[in-house]
Short mmCIF file of C-alpha atoms in Angstrom, two decimals:
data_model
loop_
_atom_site.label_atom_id
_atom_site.label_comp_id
_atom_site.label_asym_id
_atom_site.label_seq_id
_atom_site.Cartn_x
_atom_site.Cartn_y
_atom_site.Cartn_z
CA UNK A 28 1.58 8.25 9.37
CA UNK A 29 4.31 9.14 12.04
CA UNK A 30 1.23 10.97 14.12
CA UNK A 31 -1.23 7.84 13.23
CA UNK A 32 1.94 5.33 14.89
CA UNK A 33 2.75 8.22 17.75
CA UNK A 34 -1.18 8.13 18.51
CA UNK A 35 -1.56 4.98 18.77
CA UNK A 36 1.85 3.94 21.28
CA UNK A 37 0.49 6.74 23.52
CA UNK A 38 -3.40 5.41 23.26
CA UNK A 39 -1.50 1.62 23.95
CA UNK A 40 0.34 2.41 27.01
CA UNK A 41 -2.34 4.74 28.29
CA UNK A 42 -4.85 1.97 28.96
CA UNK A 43 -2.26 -0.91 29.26
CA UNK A 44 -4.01 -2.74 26.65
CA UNK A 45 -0.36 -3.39 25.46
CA UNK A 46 2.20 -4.83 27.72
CA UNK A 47 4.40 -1.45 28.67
CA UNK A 48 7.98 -2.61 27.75
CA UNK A 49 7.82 -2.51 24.41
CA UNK A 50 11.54 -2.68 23.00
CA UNK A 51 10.73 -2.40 18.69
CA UNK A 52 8.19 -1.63 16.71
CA UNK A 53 7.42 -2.46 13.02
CA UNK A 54 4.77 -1.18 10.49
CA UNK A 55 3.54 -3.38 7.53
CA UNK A 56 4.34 -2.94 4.22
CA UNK A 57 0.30 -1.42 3.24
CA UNK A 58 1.07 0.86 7.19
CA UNK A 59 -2.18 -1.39 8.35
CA UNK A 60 -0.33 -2.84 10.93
CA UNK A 61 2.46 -2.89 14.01
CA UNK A 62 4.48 -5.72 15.17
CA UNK A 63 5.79 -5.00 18.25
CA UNK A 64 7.96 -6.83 20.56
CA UNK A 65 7.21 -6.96 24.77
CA UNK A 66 10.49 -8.01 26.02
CA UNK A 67 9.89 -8.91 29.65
CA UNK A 68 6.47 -10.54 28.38
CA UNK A 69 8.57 -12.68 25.74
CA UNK A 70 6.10 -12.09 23.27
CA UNK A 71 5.65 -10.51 19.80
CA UNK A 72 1.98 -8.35 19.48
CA UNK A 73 0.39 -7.47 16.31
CA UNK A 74 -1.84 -4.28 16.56
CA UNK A 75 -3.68 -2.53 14.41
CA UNK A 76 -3.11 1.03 14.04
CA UNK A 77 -6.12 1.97 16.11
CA UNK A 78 -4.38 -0.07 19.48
CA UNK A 79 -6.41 -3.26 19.08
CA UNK A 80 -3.98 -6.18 20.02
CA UNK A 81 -4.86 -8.38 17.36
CA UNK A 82 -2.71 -11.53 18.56
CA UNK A 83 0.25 -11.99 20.72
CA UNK A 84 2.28 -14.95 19.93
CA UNK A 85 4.40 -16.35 23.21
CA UNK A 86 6.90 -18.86 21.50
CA UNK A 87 10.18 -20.51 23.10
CA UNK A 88 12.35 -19.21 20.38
CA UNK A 89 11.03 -15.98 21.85
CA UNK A 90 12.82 -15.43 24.88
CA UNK A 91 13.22 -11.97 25.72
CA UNK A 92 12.14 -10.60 21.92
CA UNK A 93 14.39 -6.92 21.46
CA UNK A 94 14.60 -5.64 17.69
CA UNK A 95 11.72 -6.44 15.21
CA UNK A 96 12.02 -6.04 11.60
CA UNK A 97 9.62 -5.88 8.26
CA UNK A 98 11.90 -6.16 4.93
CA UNK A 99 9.74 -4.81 1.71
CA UNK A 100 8.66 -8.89 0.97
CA UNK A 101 6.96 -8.93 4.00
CA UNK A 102 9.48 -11.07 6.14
CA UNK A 103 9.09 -10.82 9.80
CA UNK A 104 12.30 -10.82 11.79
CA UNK A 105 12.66 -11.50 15.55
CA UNK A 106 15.82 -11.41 17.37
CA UNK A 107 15.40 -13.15 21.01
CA UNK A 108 18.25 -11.50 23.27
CA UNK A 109 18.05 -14.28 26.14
CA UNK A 110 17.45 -16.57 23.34
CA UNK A 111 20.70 -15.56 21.64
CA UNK A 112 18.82 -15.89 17.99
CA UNK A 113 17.14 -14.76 15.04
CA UNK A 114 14.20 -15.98 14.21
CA UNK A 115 11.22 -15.54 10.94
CA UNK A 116 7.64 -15.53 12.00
CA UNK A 117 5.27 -16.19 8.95
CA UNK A 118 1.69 -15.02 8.51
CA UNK A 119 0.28 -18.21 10.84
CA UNK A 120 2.59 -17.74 13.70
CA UNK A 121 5.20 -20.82 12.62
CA UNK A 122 8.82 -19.28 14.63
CA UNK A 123 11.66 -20.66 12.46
CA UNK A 124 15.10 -20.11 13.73
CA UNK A 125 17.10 -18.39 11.39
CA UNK A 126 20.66 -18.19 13.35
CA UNK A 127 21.23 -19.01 17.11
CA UNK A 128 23.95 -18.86 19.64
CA UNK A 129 26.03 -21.77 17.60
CA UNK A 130 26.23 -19.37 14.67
CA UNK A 131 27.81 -16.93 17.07
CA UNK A 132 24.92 -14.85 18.15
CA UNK A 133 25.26 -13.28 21.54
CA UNK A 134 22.15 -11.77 23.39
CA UNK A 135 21.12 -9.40 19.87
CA UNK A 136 18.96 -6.68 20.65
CA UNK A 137 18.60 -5.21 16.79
CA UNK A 138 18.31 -6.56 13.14
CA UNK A 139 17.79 -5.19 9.99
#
C-alpha cells in the first residue's frame, strides 16, 4: 500500500496532472482512494490510486486547504488555514463548517 500511495504522488507530480503543492493527503477507509489538499489552488482533489483526478472541489470555506483527515466512519475533515476553520465535506461535495475563527481557530494547518 505505502509503494501503491508513493507510486502514485510521484506518477501525479510527474505529469502535473495534480496541482504540485499538495500540503495532506488522505486514503479511504477500503485504500481505493486519496483526498488530497492543493493549498495555493484552494482546492481539495480526490484521486484514485492510479493518479486519475477524479474531482476537485474549489469551495469558499476552502481557502488555503492544509491538513486533511479520514476518521474510520468515513468523515472527511478540511482545515482552511487562510480560512481560519474546520470544515466536513460529505460524499456530494456539501462544505459544512465545523469550527471557524469565532471558535478561536487561528490559520490551522493539521487535524486529526
Amino acid at each position: 500500500m505505502i509503494h501503491e500511495l508513493r507510486s502514485t504522488y510521484f506518477y501525479c507530480i510527474s505529469l502535473l496532472s495534480v496541482y504540485t503543492c499538495a500540503v495532506s493527503v488522505a486514503v479511504s477507509v477500503d485504500g481505493s482512494l486519496l483526498y488530497m489538499t492543493s493549498y495555493s489552488h484552494h482546492r481539495l482533489l480526490t484521486l484514485s490510486m492510479d493518479g486519475t483526478v477524479l474531482s476537485s472541489l474549489k469551495d469558499p470555506a476552502l481557502l488555503g486547504p492544509a491538513g486533511v483527515h479520514l476518521s474510520e466512519t468515513g468523515q472527511l475533515l478540511v482545515c482552511g488555514h487562510h480560512a481560519h476553520n474546520v470544515v466536513h465535506v460529505d460524499g456530494e461535495g456539501r462544505v459544512v463548517t465545523l469550527a471557524s475563527k469565532t471558535d478561536g481557530l487561528n490559520g490551522s494547518w493539521i487535524v486529526y
